[in-house]
Amino acid sequence: MDQIIVTGNGAVNGQIPIAGAKNACLTLMPACLLSEEPLTLTNAPRLSDIKTMTELLESLGAEISTLSDGQVIAMSCHGEMNHVADYEIVRKMRASNLVLGPLLARLGEAVVSLPGGCAIGARPMDIHTDGLELMGATIELKDGYLHAKAPTGGLKGAVIDFPFASVGATENIMMAATLAKGTTVINNAAREPEIVDLADCLRRMGAQISGDGTSSITIEGVDRLGAATHPVVTDRIELGTYMLAPAICGGEVECLGGRLSLVESFVEKLNMAGVDVTETDKGLKVARKNGRLKALDVTTEPFPGFPTDLQAQMMAMLCTASGTSVLEEKIFENRFMHAPELVRMGASIEVHGGTATVHGVDKLKGAPVMATDLRASVSLILAGMAAEGETVVRRVYHLDRGYEKVVSKLSGIGAKIERVKET
Ligand code: EPZ
């Protein structure tokens, strides 16, 4: 396994290009199952999760080719299809469950392995399956697989009230509803930009969708969907992650492709801590004001609230802010695994259940640390960039799931960082 060595090297300056969103691409790709016409995605990120989704869709019968060094993904599902999503692939990535809705809508049946838990939580699928059952599907759990069948004549439109604004469930139901008979309304729907991006892509394919980006989405079923080419929306989590580099290290960095609308609640917190963010015609320019960052309180919430996927990275910044910060993780039950690793670097953090209290220290010190999940891995790198001395981050395969070219992007703004084979 590889490891990343990062050495504190002072302020960072320059530009970082932001890629297409992993969490948009992972729901846009299964949309190809809904039509026998081709779906082409541009501005796709080059990540291991995208490779895993490609492998899964090919196992279901999709023909997929990539161009322009992986930034263009051309998919089509016009031949023989298979409705079984195998555990060997699904266990690698929870987002594999996003083939459930499209398979049910297109083929009338689906057998999808339950993804199983992951480092950050149990990650059940009850909101997905309850919604599909309201649309007439019968779903039973057998040997760790969900066996789903649509009624003869296909899924029917339904009014579905979500108990929680689940991102994945909103995506699965929205895709299933595009080919259902009649109208589907999802209340308490997720409002993330990735939901709007999926709706934009489905509309390009001929779907009738309105209300995406609000808590109530209406989908009028149509008989079939057609071909489309769609650009993947900018990755707001990669954007927020790299905005923290100048915030933590000092200096000024422009994140190319960034837009304020993608990270409003995150920028509000940065401003409160003493970080300047200005929108330019190329992206978002970020610079730390003079003096030390201020402590602040953060609670993660569904969009437009503070994103859970930026909580670990924000904690890395708050480790050296002046004062005490309180972070509340309300989305996942176990998403503070980066805290003990930051403590190894000299941070002062107490975790009690879903609350982490961070007492700012003057400086962190480099140390050997372990990446435990995708977002934790990059928070350790950010901390290492501002720490005294050398930090060695192990298990960086987590990183490859969600951050393309992280070493070259961070070296490009002056970070002292390299990737080596584990000794
Ligand atoms: C998506 O996961 C993202 N993944 C996650 O990003 C992100 O953290 C999450 O949304 C929240 O924003 C992708 O888009 C591929 P949820 P998802 O359904 O869809 C509970 C990353 O780092 N829940 O909104 O799985 C669930 O257990 C990843 O890029 C149920 O109880 O998130 C969790 O506690 C991590 N029953 C909460 O809701 C259900 O049926 C949020 O889940 C579904 C979810």
Coordinates of C-alpha atoms and ligand atoms in Angstrom, one line a residue:
M1 CA 0.0 0.0 0.0
D2 CA 1.2 3.5 -0.8
Q3 CA 1.8 6.3 1.8
I4 CA 2.0 10.0 1.5
I5 CA 4.8 12.0 3.1
V6 CA 4.0 15.7 3.7
T7 CA 6.3 18.2 5.4
G8 CA 5.2 21.6 6.8
N9 CA 6.3 24.1 4.3
G10 CA 4.7 27.5 5.2
A11 CA 2.2 29.4 3.1
V12 CA 0.6 28.1 -0.1
N13 CA 0.0 30.1 -3.2
G14 CA -1.3 29.6 -6.7
Q15 CA -4.2 27.9 -8.5
I16 CA -5.9 24.5 -8.2
P17 CA -8.3 23.1 -10.8
I18 CA -11.4 21.5 -9.3
A19 CA -12.6 18.3 -10.9
G20 CA -16.2 17.1 -11.6
A21 CA -18.1 15.8 -8.6
K22 CA -17.5 12.2 -7.5
N23 CA -21.0 12.1 -5.8
A24 CA -22.7 13.5 -8.9
C25 CA -20.9 11.1 -11.3
L26 CA -21.7 8.1 -9.2
T27 CA -25.5 8.8 -9.6
L28 CA -25.3 10.0 -13.2
M29 CA -23.6 6.8 -14.4
P30 CA -26.4 4.4 -13.3
A31 CA -28.8 6.7 -15.2
C32 CA -27.5 5.0 -18.4
L33 CA -29.4 1.9 -17.4
L34 CA -32.7 3.8 -17.9
S35 CA -32.4 4.1 -21.7
E36 CA -31.2 2.0 -24.7
E37 CA -29.8 5.3 -26.2
P38 CA -26.2 6.4 -25.3
L39 CA -25.4 8.6 -22.3
T40 CA -22.1 10.5 -22.4
L41 CA -20.7 12.3 -19.4
T42 CA -18.0 15.0 -19.7
N43 CA -15.9 16.6 -17.0
A44 CA -15.9 13.3 -15.2
P45 CA -13.3 12.9 -12.3
R46 CA -10.6 10.2 -12.6
L47 CA -11.2 8.2 -9.4
S48 CA -11.1 4.6 -8.2
D49 CA -14.8 4.9 -7.2
I50 CA -15.6 5.7 -10.9
K51 CA -13.7 2.6 -12.0
T52 CA -15.8 0.6 -9.5
M53 CA -19.0 1.9 -10.8
T54 CA -17.8 1.3 -14.4
E55 CA -17.1 -2.4 -13.4
L56 CA -20.6 -2.7 -11.9
L57 CA -22.4 -1.2 -14.8
E58 CA -20.5 -3.4 -17.3
S59 CA -21.5 -6.5 -15.2
L60 CA -25.1 -5.4 -15.7
G61 CA -24.7 -5.2 -19.5
A62 CA -23.6 -1.6 -20.1
E63 CA -21.0 -0.9 -22.8
I64 CA -18.6 1.8 -21.5
S65 CA -15.7 3.6 -23.1
T66 CA -13.6 6.5 -21.7
L67 CA -11.9 9.2 -23.7
S68 CA -9.8 12.3 -22.9
D69 CA -7.8 10.6 -20.2
G70 CA -11.0 9.5 -18.4
Q71 CA -12.8 12.8 -18.4
V72 CA -15.4 11.6 -20.9
I73 CA -17.4 8.5 -20.2
A74 CA -19.6 7.1 -23.0
M75 CA -22.1 4.5 -21.9
S76 CA -24.9 2.6 -23.6
C77 CA -27.2 -0.2 -22.5
H78 CA -28.9 -1.4 -25.7
G79 CA -28.1 -5.2 -25.6
E80 CA -28.7 -8.1 -23.2
M81 CA -28.9 -6.8 -19.6
N82 CA -28.3 -8.5 -16.3
H83 CA -30.3 -7.5 -13.2
V84 CA -28.0 -8.9 -10.5
A85 CA -25.5 -6.5 -8.8
D86 CA -22.9 -8.8 -7.3
Y87 CA -21.7 -8.4 -3.7
E88 CA -18.0 -8.7 -4.8
I89 CA -18.4 -5.3 -6.5
V90 CA -21.1 -3.7 -4.3
R91 CA -19.2 -4.3 -1.0
K92 CA -16.4 -2.0 -2.3
M93 CA -18.7 1.1 -2.6
R94 CA -22.0 2.0 -1.1
A95 CA -23.0 4.1 -4.1
S96 CA -23.5 0.8 -6.0
N97 CA -27.0 0.8 -4.5
L98 CA -27.9 3.5 -7.0
V99 CA -28.5 0.9 -9.7
L100 CA -31.6 -0.4 -7.8
G101 CA -34.0 2.2 -9.0
P102 CA -32.9 2.3 -12.6
L103 CA -32.8 -1.5 -12.9
L104 CA -36.4 -1.8 -11.5
A105 CA -37.6 0.9 -13.8
R106 CA -36.0 -0.5 -16.9
L107 CA -36.1 -4.3 -16.4
G108 CA -38.9 -4.6 -13.8
E109 CA -36.6 -6.5 -11.5
A110 CA -33.3 -6.1 -9.6
V111 CA -31.2 -8.2 -7.2
V112 CA -28.8 -5.8 -5.4
S113 CA -26.5 -6.8 -2.6
L114 CA -26.9 -4.8 0.5
P115 CA -23.7 -2.7 0.6
G116 CA -23.1 -3.5 4.2
G117 CA -21.7 -1.0 6.7
C118 CA -18.6 1.1 6.2
A119 CA -16.2 2.9 8.4
I120 CA -18.5 5.9 9.0
G121 CA -21.7 4.0 9.7
A122 CA -24.3 1.2 9.2
R123 CA -25.8 3.0 6.2
P124 CA -29.1 1.2 5.9
M125 CA -31.4 1.4 2.8
D126 CA -34.9 1.5 4.4
I127 CA -35.8 5.0 2.9
H128 CA -34.9 3.7 -0.6
T129 CA -36.9 0.5 -0.2
D130 CA -39.9 2.0 1.5
G131 CA -40.2 4.5 -1.3
L132 CA -40.0 1.9 -4.1
E133 CA -42.6 -0.2 -2.3
L134 CA -45.0 2.8 -2.3
M135 CA -44.4 2.7 -6.1
G136 CA -45.7 -0.9 -6.2
A137 CA -42.4 -2.8 -5.9
T138 CA -42.1 -5.9 -3.8
I139 CA -38.7 -6.1 -2.1
E140 CA -37.4 -8.8 0.2
L141 CA -34.0 -9.4 1.8
K142 CA -32.5 -12.8 1.1
D143 CA -28.9 -13.9 1.9
G144 CA -27.8 -10.2 2.0
Y145 CA -29.4 -9.3 -1.3
L146 CA -32.4 -7.1 -1.9
H147 CA -34.7 -9.0 -4.3
A148 CA -36.9 -6.3 -5.9
K149 CA -39.7 -6.8 -8.4
A150 CA -41.9 -4.1 -10.1
P151 CA -45.6 -4.9 -10.5
T152 CA -46.7 -6.2 -14.0
G153 CA -47.1 -3.0 -16.1
G154 CA -44.2 -1.4 -14.2
L155 CA -43.8 0.9 -11.3
K156 CA -46.6 3.4 -10.5
G157 CA -46.2 7.1 -9.5
A158 CA -46.7 7.7 -5.7
V159 CA -46.5 10.5 -3.1
I160 CA -43.5 9.6 -0.9
D161 CA -42.7 11.4 2.4
F162 CA -39.1 10.8 3.4
P163 CA -38.4 10.6 7.2
F164 CA -34.9 12.0 6.4
A165 CA -33.6 13.9 3.4
S166 CA -31.5 11.0 2.2
V167 CA -29.3 11.8 -0.9
G168 CA -29.1 8.3 -2.2
A169 CA -32.8 7.6 -1.7
T170 CA -33.8 10.8 -3.5
E171 CA -31.6 9.8 -6.4
N172 CA -32.9 6.2 -6.6
I173 CA -36.5 7.2 -6.4
M174 CA -36.1 10.1 -8.9
M175 CA -34.5 7.7 -11.4
A176 CA -37.1 5.0 -10.9
A177 CA -39.9 7.5 -11.2
T178 CA -38.8 8.8 -14.7
L179 CA -40.3 5.6 -16.3
A180 CA -43.1 5.0 -13.8
K181 CA -46.8 5.2 -14.8
G182 CA -48.1 8.5 -13.5
T183 CA -46.8 11.2 -11.1
T184 CA -44.3 10.8 -8.3
V185 CA -43.8 13.4 -5.6
I186 CA -40.9 13.1 -3.2
N187 CA -41.4 15.3 0.0
N188 CA -38.5 16.1 2.3
A189 CA -36.2 15.3 -0.7
A190 CA -32.4 16.0 -0.5
R191 CA -31.5 19.4 -2.0
E192 CA -27.8 18.8 -2.8
P193 CA -26.3 20.2 -6.0
E194 CA -25.7 16.6 -7.1
I195 CA -29.5 16.1 -7.0
V196 CA -30.0 19.1 -9.3
D197 CA -27.2 17.8 -11.6
L198 CA -28.9 14.4 -11.9
A199 CA -32.3 16.1 -12.6
D200 CA -30.6 18.2 -15.3
C201 CA -29.1 15.1 -16.9
L202 CA -32.4 13.2 -16.8
R203 CA -34.3 16.1 -18.3
R204 CA -31.7 16.1 -21.1
M205 CA -32.7 12.4 -21.6
G206 CA -36.3 13.4 -21.9
A207 CA -37.5 13.0 -18.2
Q208 CA -40.2 15.4 -16.8
I209 CA -38.8 16.6 -13.5
S210 CA -39.5 19.8 -11.5
G211 CA -38.7 21.0 -8.0
D212 CA -35.2 19.6 -7.8
G213 CA -33.1 21.6 -5.4
T214 CA -36.1 22.2 -3.1
S215 CA -37.6 19.8 -0.6
S216 CA -40.4 18.6 -2.9
I217 CA -39.6 17.0 -6.3
T218 CA -42.2 16.1 -8.9
I219 CA -41.5 13.5 -11.6
E220 CA -44.1 12.7 -14.4
G221 CA -43.3 9.3 -15.8
V222 CA -42.6 9.0 -19.5
D223 CA -42.6 5.9 -21.8
R224 CA -38.9 6.0 -22.7
L225 CA -35.8 8.1 -22.3
G226 CA -33.4 9.1 -25.1
A227 CA -29.7 9.9 -25.6
A228 CA -27.9 12.8 -23.9
T229 CA -24.5 14.3 -23.2
H230 CA -24.1 15.9 -19.8
P231 CA -21.2 17.8 -18.0
V232 CA -20.7 16.6 -14.4
V233 CA -21.1 19.5 -11.9
T234 CA -18.0 20.8 -10.1
D235 CA -17.1 18.8 -7.0
R236 CA -18.1 21.0 -4.0
I237 CA -16.3 18.7 -1.5
E238 CA -13.0 18.8 -3.4
L239 CA -13.5 22.6 -3.7
G240 CA -14.1 23.0 0.1
T241 CA -11.2 20.7 0.8
Y242 CA -8.7 22.7 -1.2
M243 CA -10.1 26.1 0.1
L244 CA -8.8 25.0 3.5
A245 CA -5.2 24.8 2.3
P246 CA -4.6 28.6 2.4
A247 CA -6.9 28.8 5.5
I248 CA -4.7 26.4 7.4
C249 CA -1.2 27.3 5.9
G250 CA -1.6 30.9 5.0
G251 CA -1.2 32.4 1.6
E252 CA -3.7 32.8 -1.3
V253 CA -5.1 30.1 -3.6
E254 CA -7.6 30.3 -6.4
C255 CA -9.8 27.2 -6.8
L256 CA -10.6 27.1 -10.6
G257 CA -14.2 26.2 -11.4
G258 CA -15.4 26.9 -7.8
R259 CA -18.7 28.8 -7.4
L260 CA -20.0 30.3 -4.2
S261 CA -23.4 28.8 -4.7
L262 CA -21.9 25.3 -4.2
V263 CA -20.3 26.0 -0.7
E264 CA -22.4 28.9 0.8
S265 CA -22.7 27.5 4.4
F266 CA -19.1 26.4 4.3
V267 CA -17.9 29.8 3.3
E268 CA -20.0 31.4 6.0
K269 CA -18.0 29.4 8.6
L270 CA -14.7 30.3 6.9
N271 CA -15.5 34.0 7.0
M272 CA -16.4 33.7 10.7
A273 CA -13.0 32.0 11.4
G274 CA -11.1 34.9 9.6
V275 CA -10.7 33.6 6.0
D276 CA -11.5 35.8 3.0
V277 CA -13.3 34.2 0.0
T278 CA -13.9 36.1 -3.2
E279 CA -15.6 34.9 -6.4
T280 CA -13.5 35.6 -9.5
D281 CA -14.4 34.9 -13.2
K282 CA -12.2 31.8 -12.9
G283 CA -13.3 30.4 -9.5
L284 CA -13.0 31.2 -5.8
K285 CA -10.0 33.0 -4.4
V286 CA -9.2 32.2 -0.7
A287 CA -6.8 33.9 1.7
R288 CA -6.4 33.9 5.4
K289 CA -6.7 37.4 7.0
N290 CA -3.9 38.5 9.3
G291 CA -3.4 36.8 12.6
R292 CA -4.7 33.6 14.0
L293 CA -7.9 31.9 12.9
K294 CA -10.8 32.1 15.3
A295 CA -12.5 29.0 16.8
L296 CA -16.1 28.3 15.8
D297 CA -19.0 25.8 16.2
V298 CA -20.1 23.6 13.3
T299 CA -23.1 21.3 13.0
T300 CA -23.4 19.0 9.9
E301 CA -26.8 19.0 8.2
P302 CA -28.3 18.1 4.9
F303 CA -27.7 20.7 2.1
P304 CA -27.9 23.7 2.3
G305 CA -26.5 23.1 5.8
F306 CA -22.8 22.5 6.6
P307 CA -21.7 19.4 4.6
T308 CA -20.8 16.3 6.6
D309 CA -18.2 15.5 3.9
L310 CA -16.2 18.7 4.9
Q311 CA -16.4 18.1 8.7
A312 CA -13.1 16.2 9.0
Q313 CA -11.3 18.8 6.9
M314 CA -12.7 21.7 9.0
M315 CA -11.6 20.0 12.1
A316 CA -8.0 20.0 10.8
M317 CA -8.3 23.8 10.4
L318 CA -9.8 24.3 13.9
C319 CA -6.9 22.4 15.6
T320 CA -4.8 25.5 15.5
A321 CA -7.5 28.2 15.7
S322 CA -7.5 30.4 18.9
G323 CA -10.2 29.2 21.3
T324 CA -12.4 26.1 21.7
S325 CA -14.6 24.8 18.8
V326 CA -17.4 22.3 19.0
L327 CA -18.3 20.1 16.0
E328 CA -21.5 18.2 15.9
E329 CA -21.8 15.3 13.4
K330 CA -25.5 14.8 12.8
I331 CA -25.5 12.8 9.6
F332 CA -23.3 9.7 10.3
E333 CA -22.9 7.8 13.6
N334 CA -19.1 7.3 13.4
R335 CA -17.4 10.1 11.5
F336 CA -14.7 11.3 14.0
M337 CA -12.0 8.6 13.3
H338 CA -9.6 11.4 12.1
A339 CA -9.7 12.9 15.6
P340 CA -7.3 10.4 17.3
E341 CA -5.0 10.7 14.4
L342 CA -4.9 14.5 14.7
V343 CA -4.3 14.1 18.5
R344 CA -1.2 12.1 17.5
M345 CA 0.0 15.3 15.8
G346 CA -0.5 17.3 19.0
A347 CA -4.1 18.4 18.6
S348 CA -6.3 18.7 21.7
I349 CA -9.7 17.0 20.9
E350 CA -12.3 15.3 23.0
V351 CA -14.9 13.1 21.3
H352 CA -18.2 12.2 23.1
G353 CA -20.7 10.5 20.8
G354 CA -21.6 12.8 18.0
T355 CA -19.8 15.8 19.4
A356 CA -16.1 16.7 19.1
T357 CA -14.6 19.6 21.2
V358 CA -11.4 21.0 19.8
H359 CA -9.1 23.2 22.0
G360 CA -6.9 25.2 19.6
V361 CA -3.1 24.7 20.0
D362 CA -0.3 26.9 18.6
K363 CA 1.1 24.4 16.2
L364 CA 0.8 20.7 15.2
K365 CA 3.8 18.4 14.9
G366 CA 4.3 16.0 12.1
A367 CA 3.7 12.3 13.0
P368 CA 3.0 8.9 11.3
V369 CA -0.9 8.7 11.0
M370 CA -3.4 6.3 9.5
A371 CA -6.2 7.3 7.0
T372 CA -9.4 5.6 8.1
D373 CA -11.9 6.8 5.4
L374 CA -12.0 9.0 2.4
R375 CA -12.5 12.5 4.0
A376 CA -10.4 11.7 7.1
S377 CA -7.4 10.9 4.8
V378 CA -7.3 14.4 3.3
S379 CA -7.8 16.1 6.6
L380 CA -4.6 14.5 7.8
I381 CA -2.8 15.8 4.7
L382 CA -4.1 19.3 5.3
A383 CA -2.9 19.1 9.0
G384 CA 0.5 17.8 7.9
M385 CA 0.9 20.7 5.5
A386 CA 0.8 23.2 8.4
A387 CA 2.5 21.0 11.0
E388 CA 6.1 21.2 12.1
G389 CA 8.2 18.5 10.5
E390 CA 7.1 15.4 8.6
T391 CA 3.8 13.5 8.6
V392 CA 3.4 10.1 7.0
V393 CA -0.1 9.2 6.0
R394 CA -0.7 5.4 5.5
R395 CA -3.6 3.6 3.7
V396 CA -3.9 6.3 1.1
Y397 CA -6.1 4.1 -1.1
H398 CA -8.9 5.8 0.7
L399 CA -7.7 9.0 -0.9
D400 CA -7.8 7.6 -4.4
R401 CA -11.6 7.1 -4.1
G402 CA -12.3 10.8 -4.0
Y403 CA -9.4 13.0 -4.9
E404 CA -7.7 12.9 -8.3
K405 CA -4.0 13.9 -8.6
V406 CA -3.9 15.2 -5.0
V407 CA -0.1 15.2 -4.8
S408 CA 0.3 17.2 -8.0
K409 CA -2.5 19.6 -7.2
L410 CA -1.1 20.4 -3.7
S411 CA 2.6 20.5 -4.9
G412 CA 1.3 23.0 -7.5
I413 CA 0.5 25.5 -4.8
G414 CA 3.8 24.9 -2.9
A415 CA 3.1 22.0 -0.6
K416 CA 6.0 19.7 0.2
I417 CA 4.3 16.3 -0.5
E418 CA 5.2 13.0 -2.2
R419 CA 3.7 9.6 -2.6
V420 CA 5.9 6.6 -1.9
K421 CA 5.5 2.8 -1.7
E422 CA 4.9 1.7 1.9
T423 CA 8.3 0.7 3.5
Ligands
EPZ1 C1 -24.3 10.5 0.0 O1 -24.3 9.2 0.8 C2 -22.8 10.7 -0.3 N1 -22.3 9.6 -1.2 C3 -22.0 10.8 1.0 O2 -20.6 11.1 0.6 C4 -22.5 11.9 1.8 O3 -21.8 12.0 3.0 C5 -24.0 11.7 2.1 O4 -24.7 11.6 0.9 C6 -24.6 12.8 2.9 O5 -24.5 14.0 2.3 C7 -22.7 9.7 -2.5 O6 -23.3 10.6 -3.0 C8 -22.1 8.6 -3.3 P1 -27.7 9.6 2.8 P2 -25.7 8.5 1.1 O7 -28.6 8.6 2.2 O8 -26.7 8.7 -0.1 C9 -29.2 7.5 6.8 C10 -18.3 10.8 0.6 O9 -17.5 11.0 1.5 N2 -30.0 6.7 5.9 O10 -28.1 11.0 2.7 O11 -25.5 7.2 1.5 C11 -27.7 7.1 6.7 O12 -27.4 6.0 7.5 C12 -19.6 10.1 0.9 O13 -18.2 11.2 -0.6 C13 -31.0 5.8 6.5 O14 -31.1 5.7 7.7 O15 -26.2 9.4 2.3 C14 -26.9 8.3 7.1 O16 -26.8 8.3 8.5 C15 -19.6 9.6 2.3 N3 -31.7 5.0 5.6 C16 -27.9 9.4 6.6 O17 -29.2 8.8 6.4 C17 -31.6 5.1 4.3 O18 -32.4 4.4 3.5 C18 -27.4 10.1 5.4 O19 -27.5 9.1 4.3 C19 -30.7 6.0 3.7 C20 -29.9 6.8 4.6

